[in-house]
CSV table of C-alpha atoms in Angstrom, one decimal:
chain,number,residue,atom,x,y,z
A,1,MET,CA,44.4,59.4,163.4
A,2,LEU,CA,42.6,58.4,160.2
A,3,GLU,CA,39.1,56.9,160.6
A,4,ASN,CA,40.0,53.5,159.1
A,5,ASP,CA,43.1,53.3,161.3
A,6,LEU,CA,41.0,54.2,164.4
A,7,LYS,CA,38.4,51.6,163.6
A,8,PHE,CA,41.1,48.9,163.1
A,9,LEU,CA,42.7,49.6,166.4
A,10,GLU,CA,39.4,49.7,168.3
A,11,GLU,CA,38.4,46.4,166.9
A,12,THR,CA,41.9,44.9,167.4
A,13,PHE,CA,42.0,46.0,171.0
A,14,LYS,CA,38.4,44.7,171.6
A,15,GLN,CA,39.4,41.3,170.1
A,16,TYR,CA,42.4,41.2,172.4
A,17,TYR,CA,40.2,41.9,175.5
A,18,PHE,CA,37.7,39.3,174.4
A,19,ASP,CA,40.5,36.7,173.8
A,20,HIS,CA,42.5,37.5,177.0
A,21,PHE,CA,40.0,38.2,179.7
A,22,ASP,CA,42.1,35.9,181.9
A,23,PHE,CA,44.9,38.4,181.8
A,24,ILE,CA,42.7,41.3,183.1
A,25,HIS,CA,41.8,41.3,186.8
A,26,ILE,CA,40.4,43.7,189.3
A,27,PRO,CA,43.3,44.2,191.9
A,28,ASP,CA,43.1,43.7,195.6
A,29,ARG,CA,40.8,46.1,197.6
A,30,SER,CA,38.9,46.9,194.4
A,31,LEU,CA,36.1,48.8,196.2
A,32,GLU,CA,38.6,51.3,197.5
A,33,ARG,CA,40.2,52.1,194.1
A,34,GLU,CA,39.4,54.5,191.3
A,35,TYR,CA,39.4,53.3,187.7
A,36,GLY,CA,39.6,55.2,184.5
A,37,TYR,CA,40.1,54.8,180.7
A,38,LYS,CA,40.9,56.7,177.5
A,39,LYS,CA,39.5,56.1,174.1
A,40,PHE,CA,41.4,56.7,170.8
A,41,ASN,CA,41.3,60.4,169.8
A,42,SER,CA,39.5,61.4,173.1
A,43,GLY,CA,40.3,62.4,176.7
A,44,MET,CA,40.3,60.6,180.0
A,45,SER,CA,37.2,59.3,181.8
A,46,ARG,CA,37.9,58.6,185.5
A,47,HIS,CA,36.3,58.5,189.0
A,48,ILE,CA,34.9,55.1,188.1
A,49,SER,CA,34.2,52.4,190.7
A,50,LEU,CA,34.4,48.7,189.8
A,51,LYS,CA,33.6,45.8,192.0
A,52,THR,CA,34.3,42.6,190.1
A,53,ASP,CA,36.1,41.3,187.0
A,54,LYS,CA,32.7,41.1,185.3
A,55,ASP,CA,32.3,44.9,185.8
A,56,LEU,CA,35.7,45.5,184.3
A,57,HIS,CA,35.1,43.2,181.3
A,58,LEU,CA,31.8,45.0,180.6
A,59,LEU,CA,33.7,48.4,180.6
A,60,LEU,CA,36.2,47.0,178.1
A,61,MET,CA,33.6,45.6,175.7
A,62,THR,CA,31.2,48.6,175.8
A,63,ASN,CA,33.8,51.5,175.7
A,64,LEU,CA,36.5,50.1,173.4
A,65,PRO,CA,39.3,51.9,175.4
A,66,SER,CA,42.7,52.6,174.1
A,67,ASP,CA,44.1,52.5,177.7
A,68,VAL,CA,42.8,51.3,181.1
A,69,PHE,CA,43.9,52.6,184.5
A,70,CYS,CA,43.6,51.9,188.2
A,71,SER,CA,44.6,54.1,191.1
A,72,ASN,CA,47.5,53.3,193.4
A,73,GLY,CA,45.5,55.2,196.1
A,74,TYR,CA,42.8,53.8,198.3
A,75,TYR,CA,39.7,55.9,199.1
A,76,SER,CA,36.6,55.7,201.1
A,77,PHE,CA,34.6,57.0,198.1
A,78,PRO,CA,36.6,56.3,194.9
A,79,ASN,CA,33.8,57.4,192.5
A,80,LEU,CA,33.5,60.9,193.9
A,81,PRO,CA,35.5,64.0,192.8
A,82,MET,CA,39.0,64.1,194.1
A,83,THR,CA,38.3,66.5,197.0
A,84,GLU,CA,35.6,64.2,198.3
A,85,LYS,CA,37.3,60.8,197.9
A,86,ASP,CA,38.8,60.6,201.4
A,87,TRP,CA,42.3,59.3,200.7
A,88,LYS,CA,43.5,56.5,203.0
A,89,GLU,CA,46.9,55.4,201.6
A,90,ALA,CA,48.5,54.5,198.3
A,91,ASP,CA,50.8,51.8,196.9
A,92,LEU,CA,54.4,52.9,196.3
A,93,ILE,CA,54.9,52.9,192.6
A,94,PHE,CA,58.0,53.4,190.5
A,95,ASP,CA,58.3,54.0,186.8
A,96,ILE,CA,61.6,53.3,185.0
A,97,ASP,CA,61.6,54.2,181.3
A,98,ALA,CA,64.3,53.9,178.6
A,99,LYS,CA,63.8,57.6,177.6
A,100,ASP,CA,65.2,58.7,181.0
A,101,LEU,CA,68.4,56.6,180.8
A,102,ASN,CA,70.2,58.8,178.2
A,103,LEU,CA,71.5,55.7,176.4
A,104,SER,CA,73.8,56.3,173.4
A,105,CYS,CA,71.7,54.0,171.2
A,106,ARG,CA,68.5,56.1,171.6
A,107,LYS,CA,69.4,58.4,168.7
A,108,ASP,CA,69.7,55.4,166.4
A,109,HIS,CA,66.1,54.3,166.9
A,110,THR,CA,64.3,57.6,167.3
A,111,CYS,CA,62.7,59.2,164.2
A,112,ILE,CA,60.7,62.3,163.7
A,113,LYS,CA,57.2,62.9,162.3
A,114,CYS,CA,56.3,66.3,161.0
A,115,ILE,CA,53.2,67.7,162.6
A,116,SER,CA,52.7,70.0,159.6
A,117,CYS,CA,53.0,67.5,156.7
A,118,GLY,CA,53.1,64.0,158.3
A,119,GLU,CA,56.5,63.1,156.9
A,120,VAL,CA,58.5,60.5,158.8
A,121,SER,CA,62.2,60.6,158.7
A,122,LEU,CA,65.4,59.9,160.6
A,123,LEU,CA,66.2,62.1,163.6
A,124,GLN,CA,67.0,65.7,162.6
A,125,ASP,CA,66.0,69.3,163.6
A,126,VAL,CA,63.6,70.1,160.8
A,127,CYS,CA,61.4,68.2,158.4
A,128,PRO,CA,63.3,67.3,155.3
A,129,LYS,CA,60.1,67.7,153.2
A,130,CYS,CA,58.5,71.0,154.3
A,131,LYS,CA,61.3,72.4,156.6
A,132,SER,CA,58.9,72.7,159.6
A,133,ASN,CA,60.4,72.5,163.0
A,134,LYS,CA,57.1,71.3,164.5
A,135,LEU,CA,58.1,67.7,165.1
A,136,ASP,CA,57.0,64.7,167.1
A,137,ARG,CA,59.8,62.3,168.2
A,138,LEU,CA,58.9,58.6,167.8
A,139,SER,CA,61.0,55.9,169.5
A,140,LEU,CA,61.2,52.3,168.6
A,141,PRO,CA,63.3,50.9,171.5
A,142,CYS,CA,65.9,48.2,171.0
A,143,GLN,CA,67.1,45.3,173.2
A,144,ASN,CA,69.9,47.5,174.6
A,145,CYS,CA,67.2,49.9,175.9
A,146,ILE,CA,65.4,47.1,177.6
A,147,SER,CA,68.6,45.7,179.1
A,148,GLY,CA,69.4,49.2,180.5
A,149,VAL,CA,66.0,49.5,182.0
A,150,LYS,CA,66.3,46.0,183.5
A,151,LYS,CA,69.6,47.0,185.2
A,152,GLU,CA,67.9,50.0,186.8
A,153,VAL,CA,65.0,47.8,188.0
A,154,LEU,CA,67.4,45.4,189.6
A,155,ASN,CA,69.3,48.3,191.3
A,156,LEU,CA,66.0,49.7,192.6
A,157,VAL,CA,65.0,46.3,194.0
A,158,LYS,CA,68.3,46.1,195.9
A,159,ILE,CA,67.8,49.5,197.5
A,160,LEU,CA,64.2,48.7,198.4
A,161,THR,CA,65.0,45.4,200.0
A,162,ALA,CA,68.5,46.1,201.5
A,163,ASP,CA,68.1,49.8,202.6
A,164,LEU,CA,64.4,50.2,203.1
A,165,ARG,CA,63.8,46.7,204.4
A,166,ILE,CA,60.9,46.0,202.1
A,167,ASP,CA,60.1,42.3,201.8
A,168,ASP,CA,60.6,41.2,198.2
A,169,LYS,CA,57.3,39.4,198.2
A,170,ASN,CA,55.6,42.8,198.5
A,171,ILE,CA,57.4,44.0,195.3
A,172,ARG,CA,55.8,43.4,191.9
A,173,THR,CA,57.4,44.2,188.6
A,174,SER,CA,55.5,44.7,185.3
A,175,PHE,CA,56.6,45.6,181.8
A,176,SER,CA,54.8,48.9,181.0
A,177,GLY,CA,53.7,47.9,177.5
A,178,ASN,CA,56.0,50.3,175.8
A,179,GLU,CA,59.6,50.9,176.8
A,180,GLY,CA,59.9,50.6,180.5
A,181,PHE,CA,58.9,48.8,183.7
A,182,HIS,CA,56.7,49.6,186.7
A,183,LEU,CA,57.4,48.4,190.3
A,184,TYR,CA,54.6,48.2,192.9
A,185,VAL,CA,55.2,48.1,196.6
A,186,THR,CA,52.2,47.0,198.6
A,187,ASN,CA,51.5,46.2,202.2
A,188,SER,CA,54.4,48.3,203.5
A,189,PRO,CA,54.7,51.2,206.0
A,190,TYR,CA,55.7,53.4,203.1
A,191,ASN,CA,52.2,53.2,201.7
A,192,GLN,CA,51.1,55.7,204.4
A,193,LEU,CA,53.5,58.4,203.2
A,194,GLY,CA,52.2,61.6,201.6
A,195,SER,CA,53.6,63.3,198.6
A,196,LYS,CA,56.3,65.3,200.4
A,197,GLU,CA,57.6,62.3,202.2
A,198,ARG,CA,57.6,60.3,199.0
A,199,GLY,CA,59.7,63.1,197.5
A,200,ASP,CA,62.3,62.6,200.3
A,201,LEU,CA,62.3,58.9,199.6
A,202,ILE,CA,62.9,59.6,195.9
A,203,ASP,CA,65.9,61.8,196.8
A,204,TYR,CA,67.3,58.9,198.7
A,205,ILE,CA,66.7,56.3,195.9
A,206,MET,CA,68.0,58.6,193.2
A,207,PHE,CA,70.9,59.8,195.3
A,208,ARG,CA,69.9,63.4,195.0
A,209,ARG,CA,71.0,66.3,197.2
A,210,ALA,CA,73.8,64.3,198.8
A,211,ILE,CA,76.1,66.5,200.9
A,212,PRO,CA,79.9,65.9,201.4
A,213,GLU,CA,79.5,65.9,205.2
A,214,ARG,CA,77.4,62.7,205.0
A,215,PHE,CA,80.2,61.0,203.0
A,216,GLY,CA,83.3,62.0,205.0
A,217,PHE,CA,84.2,65.6,204.2
A,218,LYS,CA,84.0,68.0,207.0
A,219,LYS,CA,84.7,71.6,205.8
A,220,ASN,CA,87.0,72.8,208.4
A,221,ASN,CA,89.0,69.7,209.3
A,222,PRO,CA,88.4,66.7,207.0
A,223,SER,CA,89.3,63.4,208.6
A,224,ARG,CA,90.6,60.5,206.5
A,225,SER,CA,88.9,57.9,208.7
A,226,SER,CA,85.5,59.4,208.2
A,227,PHE,CA,85.4,58.7,204.4
A,228,PRO,CA,83.3,55.8,203.4
A,229,ASP,CA,84.7,52.3,203.0
A,230,LEU,CA,83.9,49.7,200.3
A,231,ASP,CA,82.4,47.4,202.9
A,232,ASP,CA,80.0,49.9,204.4
A,233,PRO,CA,76.3,49.2,204.0
A,234,GLY,CA,73.9,51.3,201.9
A,235,TRP,CA,75.0,54.4,200.1
A,236,SER,CA,78.3,54.7,201.9
A,237,GLY,CA,79.5,51.5,200.4
A,238,ARG,CA,78.1,52.3,197.0
A,239,VAL,CA,79.8,55.7,197.0
A,240,ALA,CA,83.1,54.2,198.1
A,241,LYS,CA,83.0,51.6,195.3
A,242,ASP,CA,82.3,54.4,192.8
A,243,LEU,CA,84.9,56.7,194.1
A,244,PHE,CA,87.8,54.4,194.7
A,245,GLY,CA,87.1,51.2,192.8
A,246,SER,CA,89.1,49.0,195.2
A,247,LYS,CA,90.4,49.0,198.8
A,248,SER,CA,94.0,49.5,197.5
A,249,LYS,CA,93.0,52.8,195.8
A,250,ARG,CA,91.0,54.2,198.7
A,251,SER,CA,93.9,56.0,200.5
A,252,LYS,CA,95.1,57.7,197.3
A,253,GLY,CA,91.5,58.6,196.4
A,254,ILE,CA,90.9,60.3,199.8
A,255,THR,CA,94.1,62.3,199.4
A,256,LYS,CA,92.9,63.6,196.0
A,257,ILE,CA,89.4,64.4,197.4
A,258,ILE,CA,90.8,66.5,200.3
A,259,SER,CA,93.3,68.2,197.9
A,260,ASP,CA,90.5,69.1,195.4
A,261,GLY,CA,88.3,70.6,198.1
A,262,TYR,CA,84.8,70.6,199.4
A,263,SER,CA,83.1,72.1,196.3
A,264,VAL,CA,84.6,69.6,193.9
A,265,TYR,CA,83.6,66.7,196.1
A,266,ARG,CA,80.1,68.0,196.3
A,267,GLN,CA,79.9,68.3,192.5
A,268,ARG,CA,81.4,64.7,192.2
A,269,LEU,CA,78.6,63.4,194.4
A,270,GLU,CA,76.0,65.2,192.3
A,271,GLU,CA,77.4,63.7,189.1
A,272,MET,CA,77.4,60.2,190.7
A,273,GLY,CA,73.7,60.5,191.4
A,274,LYS,CA,72.9,61.6,187.9
A,275,ASN,CA,75.2,59.3,186.0
A,276,SER,CA,76.3,56.2,187.9
A,277,ILE,CA,74.9,55.1,191.2
A,278,GLY,CA,71.5,56.9,191.5
A,279,VAL,CA,68.5,54.9,190.2
A,280,LYS,CA,66.9,56.6,187.2
A,281,ILE,CA,63.2,56.7,188.0
A,282,ASP,CA,60.4,59.1,187.1
A,283,PRO,CA,60.0,61.1,190.4
A,284,ASN,CA,56.7,62.6,189.4
A,285,VAL,CA,55.1,59.1,189.3
A,286,THR,CA,56.1,58.1,192.8
A,287,VAL,CA,55.1,61.3,194.5
A,288,ASP,CA,51.6,61.3,193.0
A,289,ILE,CA,49.4,59.7,195.6
A,290,HIS,CA,46.3,60.2,193.4
A,291,ARG,CA,47.6,58.7,190.2
A,292,ILE,CA,45.7,56.2,188.1
A,293,PHE,CA,48.1,53.8,186.7
A,294,ARG,CA,48.0,51.5,183.6
A,295,LEU,CA,46.1,48.3,184.6
A,296,GLU,CA,48.1,45.1,184.4
A,297,GLY,CA,47.1,42.9,181.4
A,298,SER,CA,45.7,45.9,179.5
A,299,LEU,CA,47.1,47.1,176.1
A,300,ASN,CA,49.3,50.3,175.8
A,301,SER,CA,48.0,52.5,173.0
A,302,LYS,CA,51.5,53.8,172.4
A,303,SER,CA,52.6,50.4,171.1
A,304,GLY,CA,49.7,47.8,171.1
A,305,LEU,CA,51.8,45.7,173.5
A,306,ALA,CA,50.4,44.4,176.8
A,307,LYS,CA,51.4,45.5,180.3
A,308,LEU,CA,52.5,42.2,181.8
A,309,ALA,CA,53.9,41.0,185.2
A,310,CYS,CA,57.3,39.4,184.9
A,311,ASP,CA,58.5,37.1,187.6
A,312,ASN,CA,62.0,36.8,186.2
A,313,ILE,CA,62.9,40.1,184.7
A,314,GLU,CA,66.3,39.0,183.5
A,315,LYS,CA,64.7,36.4,181.2
A,316,PHE,CA,61.6,38.4,180.2
A,317,ASN,CA,61.5,39.4,176.5
A,318,PRO,CA,58.8,42.1,176.3
A,319,TYR,CA,58.8,42.4,172.5
A,320,ALA,CA,58.0,38.7,172.2
A,321,GLU,CA,56.1,37.9,175.4
A,322,ALA,CA,54.0,41.1,175.6
A,323,CYS,CA,53.1,41.0,171.8
A,324,LEU,CA,49.8,39.2,172.1
A,325,ILE,CA,47.7,40.5,169.2
A,326,GLY,CA,47.0,38.0,166.4
A,327,ASP,CA,49.2,37.3,163.4
A,328,GLU,CA,46.8,37.3,160.5
A,329,PRO,CA,48.1,39.4,157.5
A,330,VAL,CA,47.2,43.1,157.2
A,331,GLU,CA,47.9,45.4,154.3
A,332,ILE,CA,49.5,48.7,155.4
A,333,SER,CA,51.4,51.6,153.9
A,334,ALA,CA,54.6,51.7,156.1
A,335,ASN,CA,57.0,54.6,156.6
A,336,SER,CA,59.5,53.5,159.2
A,337,PRO,CA,63.1,54.6,158.6
A,338,ILE,CA,64.1,52.4,161.6
A,339,GLU,CA,64.3,48.7,161.9
A,340,PHE,CA,62.5,47.0,164.9
A,341,ARG,CA,61.8,43.5,166.1
A,342,LEU,CA,58.6,41.8,167.3
A,343,LYS,CA,58.2,38.1,168.1
A,344,ASN,CA,61.8,37.6,167.0
A,345,ARG,CA,61.0,38.9,163.5
A,346,ARG,CA,62.7,41.9,161.9
A,347,PHE,CA,60.6,44.7,160.4
A,348,GLY,CA,61.7,47.7,158.4
A,349,PRO,CA,63.1,50.0,157.4
A,350,TYR,CA,60.3,51.0,155.1
A,351,THR,CA,59.9,54.1,152.9
A,352,ASN,CA,56.2,54.6,152.0
A,353,GLU,CA,55.9,50.9,151.1
A,354,LYS,CA,52.7,49.0,150.7
A,355,ILE,CA,53.3,45.7,152.5
A,356,SER,CA,51.6,42.8,154.2
A,357,VAL,CA,52.6,42.3,157.9
A,358,PRO,CA,51.1,40.3,160.8
A,359,LYS,CA,48.4,42.1,162.7
A,360,TYR,CA,50.5,42.6,165.8
A,361,ALA,CA,53.1,44.5,163.7
A,362,ALA,CA,50.4,46.5,161.9
A,363,ALA,CA,49.0,47.6,165.3
A,364,TYR,CA,52.4,48.4,166.6
A,365,MET,CA,53.2,50.7,163.6
A,366,LEU,CA,49.8,52.4,163.7
A,367,CYS,CA,50.2,53.1,167.4
A,368,LYS,CA,53.6,54.5,166.8
A,369,GLY,CA,52.4,56.7,163.9
A,370,ILE,CA,54.6,55.1,161.2
A,371,ALA,CA,52.0,53.4,159.1
A,372,ASN,CA,48.4,53.6,157.8
A,373,LEU,CA,46.0,51.0,156.5
A,374,VAL,CA,45.9,50.6,152.8
């Protein structure tokens, strides 16, 4: 990142934290948590202990971080090295991101930036300017992406509450600050689970490794009555709805399943988990009991947008409500082949254009790597 761009983002982020201290809070059981932060163009600093909001605000003002993190785990000694922290438990956290949904629209709002020459262009295999294949992919998500992620979030909440009996008051949802959402489960028996057990939980939620025997097909002597019904609770009912569509088609559907055979049914269940009924979450996030996670209220250096809690996810508009940097004009040189929207305003496409945009849009484009200060 160019020095002028770096200084601009550091000062912009600092101003945000100064103006919005009321958004940034130490979470519950702070003394048992580990904190960390990153600076622009540098690595992670972690194993930090913070007691109060005042300590956090001091860290923000003195270090000018690009990103701020807090552990989902609780420790006896959070400021010590990992092997000496004495892990107690960890909140159950889920990360649902647009990049994992394989939406058809994604190719339309993903561009490339050449690592060799810096050229930004529409999605292709090589740089059109220098023909290098060393490329970074840059995504500027659209509303369809956010709608897709919201759908996955709602599906996940249904499974957590209906199947796992987690009280919805113990589930908190936040926009990640870029192109996804985070779900936190606190004060539940699942917080005691280790990494392996959380992996088993992920298999259930994502509908992975489902076996035909669990859903009605016995290898030697399949019984029609053992196949799932649309009224069954949990995954049985979800599988039946996906397989048959309606009660009237169930009998014919079972006949075809038995005729096709065990292996075909197993493959069908695997495809259902990947493409239709399995919730698309990042499994690595949930199984990591030592992860430090982006702090709610902080800015995301990939976008300049804030990570914010959303009480009503269906009505929440992240590219308006989480866009909290000021709107004073900033002169930039923009190179964005893709249109995007912030605060209900359209920006782009731009081809190496010197333009004046609101500060929030300048920060967004600098964070995305599709602009520089003039």
